[in-house]
Amino acid sequence: GQQVMQIPQYQHVQEGEDFTTYCNSSTTLSNIQWYKQRPGGHPVFLIQLVKSGEVKKQKRLTFQFGEAKKNSSLHITATQTTDVGTYFCAETGANNLFFGTGTRLTVIP
Amino acid sequence: DAGVTQSPTHLIKTRGQHVTLRCSPISGHKSVSWYQQVLGQGPQFIFQYYEKEERGRGNFPDRFSARQFPNYSSELNVNALLLGDSALYLCASSLNRVTDTQYFGPGTRLTVL
């Protein structure tokens, strides 16, 4: 089956610093979704990217889909303690989602 | 409106036993998917059901089965439990297709001793 890799696995940042997580696939992705999972919580949908080169913004979060649709990134500007959690990308198949390995973000106040 | 609900919240079983997990989707959602999330890993797809039919199946053994009822709620059954089945089992609902926004429930934490 598909395999989506995310880097880094862990990231510790000082509050106010920026953060980026990358999602890479060896195959072309039809579209990609991003989720956030707080410690002890469940995944919460953030956004879906469909078009090659697409860029979407949600306040301090910027999502990007690569031109070749083989990679994606999530960038958070000026992190806050509320950003703590694990961020997952997920590749959408015909009837399922294939989640990446996730990046766990820790924000130090 | 209520979100996706799952029961029970926590469950402790011993090896060889059987377990049934339940999920109620958001009202109006016809698709339910099940995922297994082992500690420290991303959710792994188990099943997708739409309009009471299985539409997708992940790489899980036949010990795992599921069904969807006429009211779109769903059950996940796992037979002959193994220690490795210990995980958070997540249910997600969406309007129709899996490419629609997936709304996850709080999960059922299963511990197999």
PDB file of C-alpha atoms in Angstrom:
ATOM      1  CA  GLY A   1       0.000   0.000   0.000  1.00  0.00           C
ATOM      2  CA  GLN A   2       0.903   3.660  -0.097  1.00  0.00           C
ATOM      3  CA  GLN A   3       3.428   5.015   2.343  1.00  0.00           C
ATOM      4  CA  VAL A   4       3.651   8.640   3.310  1.00  0.00           C
ATOM      5  CA  MET A   5       6.698   9.727   5.280  1.00  0.00           C
ATOM      6  CA  GLN A   6       6.830  12.785   7.469  1.00  0.00           C
ATOM      7  CA  ILE A   7       9.823  14.664   8.783  1.00  0.00           C
ATOM      8  CA  PRO A   8      10.833  15.514  11.364  1.00  0.00           C
ATOM      9  CA  GLN A   9       9.421  12.949  13.768  1.00  0.00           C
ATOM     10  CA  TYR A  10       9.763  15.361  16.694  1.00  0.00           C
ATOM     11  CA  GLN A  11      10.243  19.116  16.904  1.00  0.00           C
ATOM     12  CA  HIS A  12      10.803  21.269  19.966  1.00  0.00           C
ATOM     13  CA  VAL A  13      10.491  25.015  19.445  1.00  0.00           C
ATOM     14  CA  GLN A  14      10.517  28.067  21.651  1.00  0.00           C
ATOM     15  CA  GLU A  15       7.197  29.876  21.721  1.00  0.00           C
ATOM     16  CA  GLY A  16       7.206  32.463  18.945  1.00  0.00           C
ATOM     17  CA  GLU A  17       9.483  30.453  16.647  1.00  0.00           C
ATOM     18  CA  ASP A  18       8.271  29.040  13.350  1.00  0.00           C
ATOM     19  CA  PHE A  19       7.656  25.341  12.670  1.00  0.00           C
ATOM     20  CA  THR A  20       7.470  23.292   9.485  1.00  0.00           C
ATOM     21  CA  THR A  21       6.616  19.653   8.882  1.00  0.00           C
ATOM     22  CA  TYR A  22       7.100  17.919   5.561  1.00  0.00           C
ATOM     23  CA  CYS A  23       5.187  15.057   4.007  1.00  0.00           C
ATOM     24  CA  ASN A  24       6.751  13.015   1.197  1.00  0.00           C
ATOM     25  CA  SER A  25       5.497  10.234  -1.027  1.00  0.00           C
ATOM     26  CA  SER A  26       7.215   8.120  -3.666  1.00  0.00           C
ATOM     27  CA  THR A  27       4.028   8.166  -5.748  1.00  0.00           C
ATOM     28  CA  THR A  28       1.841  10.957  -7.048  1.00  0.00           C
ATOM     29  CA  LEU A  29      -0.849  11.885  -4.566  1.00  0.00           C
ATOM     30  CA  SER A  30      -4.423  12.470  -5.696  1.00  0.00           C
ATOM     31  CA  ASN A  31      -4.982  14.845  -2.814  1.00  0.00           C
ATOM     32  CA  ILE A  32      -3.782  15.252   0.733  1.00  0.00           C
ATOM     33  CA  GLN A  33      -5.374  16.099   4.043  1.00  0.00           C
ATOM     34  CA  TRP A  34      -3.797  17.481   7.200  1.00  0.00           C
ATOM     35  CA  TYR A  35      -4.884  16.654  10.755  1.00  0.00           C
ATOM     36  CA  LYS A  36      -3.882  17.770  14.224  1.00  0.00           C
ATOM     37  CA  GLN A  37      -4.050  15.475  17.230  1.00  0.00           C
ATOM     38  CA  ARG A  38      -3.638  16.969  20.674  1.00  0.00           C
ATOM     39  CA  PRO A  39      -2.069  14.794  23.386  1.00  0.00           C
ATOM     40  CA  GLY A  40      -4.727  12.332  24.535  1.00  0.00           C
ATOM     41  CA  GLY A  41      -7.130  13.508  21.848  1.00  0.00           C
ATOM     42  CA  HIS A  42      -8.302  12.436  18.445  1.00  0.00           C
ATOM     43  CA  PRO A  43      -7.321  13.689  14.984  1.00  0.00           C
ATOM     44  CA  VAL A  44      -9.028  16.897  13.918  1.00  0.00           C
ATOM     45  CA  PHE A  45      -9.266  17.805  10.246  1.00  0.00           C
ATOM     46  CA  LEU A  46      -7.387  20.955   9.269  1.00  0.00           C
ATOM     47  CA  ILE A  47      -7.439  21.170   5.488  1.00  0.00           C
ATOM     48  CA  GLN A  48      -7.466  19.318   2.168  1.00  0.00           C
ATOM     49  CA  LEU A  49      -5.199  20.137  -0.771  1.00  0.00           C
ATOM     50  CA  VAL A  50      -6.152  18.996  -4.248  1.00  0.00           C
ATOM     51  CA  LYS A  51      -4.365  21.018  -6.912  1.00  0.00           C
ATOM     52  CA  SER A  52      -0.721  20.905  -7.908  1.00  0.00           C
ATOM     53  CA  GLY A  53       1.175  23.809  -6.327  1.00  0.00           C
ATOM     54  CA  GLU A  54      -1.811  24.763  -4.179  1.00  0.00           C
ATOM     55  CA  VAL A  55      -1.198  27.015  -1.186  1.00  0.00           C
ATOM     56  CA  LYS A  56      -3.811  27.569   1.512  1.00  0.00           C
ATOM     57  CA  LYS A  57      -3.632  29.649   4.657  1.00  0.00           C
ATOM     58  CA  GLN A  58      -5.488  29.444   7.953  1.00  0.00           C
ATOM     59  CA  LYS A  59      -4.376  32.306  10.192  1.00  0.00           C
ATOM     60  CA  ARG A  60      -0.809  31.351  11.208  1.00  0.00           C
ATOM     61  CA  LEU A  61      -0.893  28.023   9.317  1.00  0.00           C
ATOM     62  CA  THR A  62       0.229  27.735   5.689  1.00  0.00           C
ATOM     63  CA  PHE A  63      -0.296  24.518   3.743  1.00  0.00           C
ATOM     64  CA  GLN A  64       1.409  23.749   0.463  1.00  0.00           C
ATOM     65  CA  PHE A  65       1.069  20.980  -2.131  1.00  0.00           C
ATOM     66  CA  GLY A  66       4.079  20.313  -4.322  1.00  0.00           C
ATOM     67  CA  GLU A  67       4.050  20.954  -8.052  1.00  0.00           C
ATOM     68  CA  ALA A  68       4.527  17.237  -8.739  1.00  0.00           C
ATOM     69  CA  LYS A  69       1.932  16.328  -6.070  1.00  0.00           C
ATOM     70  CA  LYS A  70       4.464  14.120  -4.318  1.00  0.00           C
ATOM     71  CA  ASN A  71       5.017  16.272  -1.264  1.00  0.00           C
ATOM     72  CA  SER A  72       3.279  18.690   1.022  1.00  0.00           C
ATOM     73  CA  SER A  73       4.197  20.950   3.902  1.00  0.00           C
ATOM     74  CA  LEU A  74       2.591  22.651   6.876  1.00  0.00           C
ATOM     75  CA  HIS A  75       4.207  25.801   8.217  1.00  0.00           C
ATOM     76  CA  ILE A  76       3.193  27.492  11.452  1.00  0.00           C
ATOM     77  CA  THR A  77       4.325  31.074  11.998  1.00  0.00           C
ATOM     78  CA  ALA A  78       5.079  32.297  15.515  1.00  0.00           C
ATOM     79  CA  THR A  79       4.070  29.161  17.372  1.00  0.00           C
ATOM     80  CA  GLN A  80       1.920  29.332  20.476  1.00  0.00           C
ATOM     81  CA  THR A  81       1.503  26.796  23.285  1.00  0.00           C
ATOM     82  CA  THR A  82      -1.903  25.934  21.841  1.00  0.00           C
ATOM     83  CA  ASP A  83      -0.135  24.558  18.756  1.00  0.00           C
ATOM     84  CA  VAL A  84       1.194  21.596  20.757  1.00  0.00           C
ATOM     85  CA  GLY A  85       0.234  18.233  19.305  1.00  0.00           C
ATOM     86  CA  THR A  86       1.019  15.791  16.526  1.00  0.00           C
ATOM     87  CA  TYR A  87       0.436  16.878  12.958  1.00  0.00           C
ATOM     88  CA  PHE A  88      -0.415  14.209  10.417  1.00  0.00           C
ATOM     89  CA  CYS A  89      -0.703  14.341   6.678  1.00  0.00           C
ATOM     90  CA  ALA A  90      -2.981  11.754   5.096  1.00  0.00           C
ATOM     91  CA  GLU A  91      -3.117  10.570   1.520  1.00  0.00           C
ATOM     92  CA  THR A  92      -6.615   9.914   0.243  1.00  0.00           C
ATOM     93  CA  GLY A  93      -7.164   6.663  -1.627  1.00  0.00           C
ATOM     94  CA  ALA A  94     -10.365   5.532  -3.288  1.00  0.00           C
ATOM     95  CA  ASN A  95     -11.980   4.450  -0.046  1.00  0.00           C
ATOM     96  CA  ASN A  96      -9.464   5.090   2.670  1.00  0.00           C
ATOM     97  CA  LEU A  97      -6.962   7.444   4.205  1.00  0.00           C
ATOM     98  CA  PHE A  98      -3.285   6.578   4.566  1.00  0.00           C
ATOM     99  CA  PHE A  99      -1.830   8.566   7.417  1.00  0.00           C
ATOM    100  CA  GLY A 100       1.753   9.669   7.574  1.00  0.00           C
ATOM    101  CA  THR A 101       3.994   8.959  10.521  1.00  0.00           C
ATOM    102  CA  GLY A 102       3.265  12.349  12.099  1.00  0.00           C
ATOM    103  CA  THR A 103       5.375  15.147  13.565  1.00  0.00           C
ATOM    104  CA  ARG A 104       5.060  15.755  17.280  1.00  0.00           C
ATOM    105  CA  LEU A 105       5.404  19.443  18.097  1.00  0.00           C
ATOM    106  CA  THR A 106       6.395  20.658  21.548  1.00  0.00           C
ATOM    107  CA  VAL A 107       6.269  24.395  22.241  1.00  0.00           C
ATOM    108  CA  ILE A 108       8.384  25.661  25.114  1.00  0.00           C
ATOM    109  CA  PRO A 109       6.852  28.742  26.802  1.00  0.00           C
TER     110      PRO A 109
ATOM    111  CA  ASP B   1     -25.255  18.910  17.064  1.00  0.00           C
ATOM    112  CA  ALA B   2     -23.516  15.895  18.563  1.00  0.00           C
ATOM    113  CA  GLY B   3     -20.220  14.813  17.085  1.00  0.00           C
ATOM    114  CA  VAL B   4     -19.098  11.263  16.472  1.00  0.00           C
ATOM    115  CA  THR B   5     -19.587   9.153  19.580  1.00  0.00           C
ATOM    116  CA  GLN B   6     -17.859   5.910  20.484  1.00  0.00           C
ATOM    117  CA  SER B   7     -18.365   3.376  23.223  1.00  0.00           C
ATOM    118  CA  PRO B   8     -16.909   2.207  25.444  1.00  0.00           C
ATOM    119  CA  THR B   9     -14.225   4.769  26.250  1.00  0.00           C
ATOM    120  CA  HIS B  10     -11.837   2.239  27.718  1.00  0.00           C
ATOM    121  CA  LEU B  11     -11.766  -1.548  27.674  1.00  0.00           C
ATOM    122  CA  ILE B  12      -9.511  -4.183  29.184  1.00  0.00           C
ATOM    123  CA  LYS B  13      -9.563  -7.703  27.759  1.00  0.00           C
ATOM    124  CA  THR B  14      -7.371 -10.786  27.956  1.00  0.00           C
ATOM    125  CA  ARG B  15      -5.780 -12.672  25.095  1.00  0.00           C
ATOM    126  CA  GLY B  16      -8.168 -14.861  23.147  1.00  0.00           C
ATOM    127  CA  GLN B  17     -11.254 -12.885  24.079  1.00  0.00           C
ATOM    128  CA  HIS B  18     -13.575 -11.085  21.698  1.00  0.00           C
ATOM    129  CA  VAL B  19     -14.457  -7.370  21.681  1.00  0.00           C
ATOM    130  CA  THR B  20     -17.157  -5.207  20.083  1.00  0.00           C
ATOM    131  CA  LEU B  21     -16.666  -1.473  19.675  1.00  0.00           C
ATOM    132  CA  ARG B  22     -19.459   0.880  18.716  1.00  0.00           C
ATOM    133  CA  CYS B  23     -19.651   4.122  16.785  1.00  0.00           C
ATOM    134  CA  SER B  24     -22.430   6.597  16.052  1.00  0.00           C
ATOM    135  CA  PRO B  25     -21.701   8.996  13.197  1.00  0.00           C
ATOM    136  CA  ILE B  26     -22.709  12.613  12.939  1.00  0.00           C
ATOM    137  CA  SER B  27     -26.348  12.932  11.946  1.00  0.00           C
ATOM    138  CA  GLY B  28     -26.654  12.884   8.164  1.00  0.00           C
ATOM    139  CA  HIS B  29     -23.285  11.209   7.595  1.00  0.00           C
ATOM    140  CA  LYS B  30     -23.516   7.964   5.682  1.00  0.00           C
ATOM    141  CA  SER B  31     -19.888   6.865   5.725  1.00  0.00           C
ATOM    142  CA  VAL B  32     -18.049   5.382   8.698  1.00  0.00           C
ATOM    143  CA  SER B  33     -14.391   4.406   8.770  1.00  0.00           C
ATOM    144  CA  TRP B  34     -12.427   2.573  11.444  1.00  0.00           C
ATOM    145  CA  TYR B  35      -8.775   3.131  12.298  1.00  0.00           C
ATOM    146  CA  GLN B  36      -6.309   1.552  14.696  1.00  0.00           C
ATOM    147  CA  GLN B  37      -3.766   3.840  16.306  1.00  0.00           C
ATOM    148  CA  VAL B  38      -0.927   2.248  18.187  1.00  0.00           C
ATOM    149  CA  LEU B  39       0.859   4.518  20.643  1.00  0.00           C
ATOM    150  CA  GLY B  40       3.311   6.804  18.873  1.00  0.00           C
ATOM    151  CA  GLN B  41       2.085   5.998  15.366  1.00  0.00           C
ATOM    152  CA  GLY B  42      -0.402   7.392  12.902  1.00  0.00           C
ATOM    153  CA  PRO B  43      -3.874   5.890  12.528  1.00  0.00           C
ATOM    154  CA  GLN B  44      -3.988   2.774  10.322  1.00  0.00           C
ATOM    155  CA  PHE B  45      -7.066   2.246   8.165  1.00  0.00           C
ATOM    156  CA  ILE B  46      -9.124  -0.863   8.962  1.00  0.00           C
ATOM    157  CA  PHE B  47     -12.502  -0.515   7.216  1.00  0.00           C
ATOM    158  CA  GLN B  48     -14.753   1.919   5.442  1.00  0.00           C
ATOM    159  CA  TYR B  49     -18.515   1.444   5.250  1.00  0.00           C
ATOM    160  CA  TYR B  50     -20.905   3.453   3.128  1.00  0.00           C
ATOM    161  CA  GLU B  51     -24.613   2.844   2.871  1.00  0.00           C
ATOM    162  CA  LYS B  52     -24.206  -0.340   4.932  1.00  0.00           C
ATOM    163  CA  GLU B  53     -21.710  -1.882   2.522  1.00  0.00           C
ATOM    164  CA  GLU B  54     -17.987  -2.414   2.986  1.00  0.00           C
ATOM    165  CA  ARG B  55     -16.220  -0.075   0.554  1.00  0.00           C
ATOM    166  CA  GLY B  56     -12.640  -0.468   1.670  1.00  0.00           C
ATOM    167  CA  ARG B  57     -10.499  -2.719   3.803  1.00  0.00           C
ATOM    168  CA  GLY B  58      -6.998  -2.210   5.150  1.00  0.00           C
ATOM    169  CA  ASN B  59      -4.299  -4.780   5.752  1.00  0.00           C
ATOM    170  CA  PHE B  60      -5.804  -6.411   8.836  1.00  0.00           C
ATOM    171  CA  PRO B  61      -6.441 -10.127   9.505  1.00  0.00           C
ATOM    172  CA  ASP B  62      -9.854 -11.745   9.266  1.00  0.00           C
ATOM    173  CA  ARG B  63     -10.136 -11.542  13.052  1.00  0.00           C
ATOM    174  CA  PHE B  64     -11.282  -7.981  12.395  1.00  0.00           C
ATOM    175  CA  SER B  65     -14.789  -7.501  11.069  1.00  0.00           C
ATOM    176  CA  ALA B  66     -17.320  -4.695  11.013  1.00  0.00           C
ATOM    177  CA  ARG B  67     -20.805  -3.814   9.948  1.00  0.00           C
ATOM    178  CA  GLN B  68     -22.970  -0.763   9.468  1.00  0.00           C
ATOM    179  CA  PHE B  69     -26.581  -0.598  10.502  1.00  0.00           C
ATOM    180  CA  PRO B  70     -29.556   1.057   8.767  1.00  0.00           C
ATOM    181  CA  ASN B  71     -29.169   4.106  11.053  1.00  0.00           C
ATOM    182  CA  TYR B  72     -25.510   4.342   9.837  1.00  0.00           C
ATOM    183  CA  SER B  73     -24.037   3.444  13.215  1.00  0.00           C
ATOM    184  CA  SER B  74     -21.304   0.845  13.106  1.00  0.00           C
ATOM    185  CA  GLU B  75     -19.667  -1.925  15.081  1.00  0.00           C
ATOM    186  CA  LEU B  76     -16.098  -3.170  14.925  1.00  0.00           C
ATOM    187  CA  ASN B  77     -15.519  -6.716  16.121  1.00  0.00           C
ATOM    188  CA  VAL B  78     -12.176  -8.265  16.921  1.00  0.00           C
ATOM    189  CA  ASN B  79     -11.915 -11.984  17.681  1.00  0.00           C
ATOM    190  CA  ALA B  80      -9.128 -13.964  19.359  1.00  0.00           C
ATOM    191  CA  LEU B  81      -7.478 -10.870  20.772  1.00  0.00           C
ATOM    192  CA  LEU B  82      -3.698 -10.635  20.767  1.00  0.00           C
ATOM    193  CA  LEU B  83      -1.467  -8.433  22.879  1.00  0.00           C
ATOM    194  CA  GLY B  84      -0.637  -6.469  19.721  1.00  0.00           C
ATOM    195  CA  ASP B  85      -4.275  -5.453  19.336  1.00  0.00           C
ATOM    196  CA  SER B  86      -3.838  -3.014  22.218  1.00  0.00           C
ATOM    197  CA  ALA B  87      -4.431   0.398  20.691  1.00  0.00           C
ATOM    198  CA  LEU B  88      -6.754   3.356  20.345  1.00  0.00           C
ATOM    199  CA  TYR B  89      -9.560   2.479  17.948  1.00  0.00           C
ATOM    200  CA  LEU B  90     -10.897   5.506  16.152  1.00  0.00           C
ATOM    201  CA  CYS B  91     -14.107   5.870  14.236  1.00  0.00           C
ATOM    202  CA  ALA B  92     -14.536   8.640  11.674  1.00  0.00           C
ATOM    203  CA  SER B  93     -17.646   9.703   9.826  1.00  0.00           C
ATOM    204  CA  SER B  94     -18.068  11.707   6.643  1.00  0.00           C
ATOM    205  CA  LEU B  95     -20.965  12.767   4.480  1.00  0.00           C
ATOM    206  CA  ASN B  96     -20.328  10.357   1.657  1.00  0.00           C
ATOM    207  CA  ARG B  97     -16.861   9.660   0.390  1.00  0.00           C
ATOM    208  CA  VAL B  98     -13.649   9.276   2.368  1.00  0.00           C
ATOM    209  CA  THR B  99     -12.357  12.362   0.530  1.00  0.00           C
ATOM    210  CA  ASP B 100     -14.995  14.385   2.318  1.00  0.00           C
ATOM    211  CA  THR B 101     -13.934  15.889   5.629  1.00  0.00           C
ATOM    212  CA  GLN B 102     -13.453  13.093   8.162  1.00  0.00           C
ATOM    213  CA  TYR B 103     -14.757  13.770  11.666  1.00  0.00           C
ATOM    214  CA  PHE B 104     -13.145  11.548  14.256  1.00  0.00           C
ATOM    215  CA  GLY B 105     -14.685  10.315  17.469  1.00  0.00           C
ATOM    216  CA  PRO B 106     -12.815  10.299  20.789  1.00  0.00           C
ATOM    217  CA  GLY B 107     -11.800   6.660  20.318  1.00  0.00           C
ATOM    218  CA  THR B 108     -11.911   3.500  22.401  1.00  0.00           C
ATOM    219  CA  ARG B 109      -8.727   2.628  24.267  1.00  0.00           C
ATOM    220  CA  LEU B 110      -8.370  -1.184  24.176  1.00  0.00           C
ATOM    221  CA  THR B 111      -5.841  -2.899  26.416  1.00  0.00           C
ATOM    222  CA  VAL B 112      -5.210  -6.613  25.927  1.00  0.00           C
ATOM    223  CA  LEU B 113      -3.488  -8.368  28.831  1.00  0.00           C
TER     224      LEU B 113
END
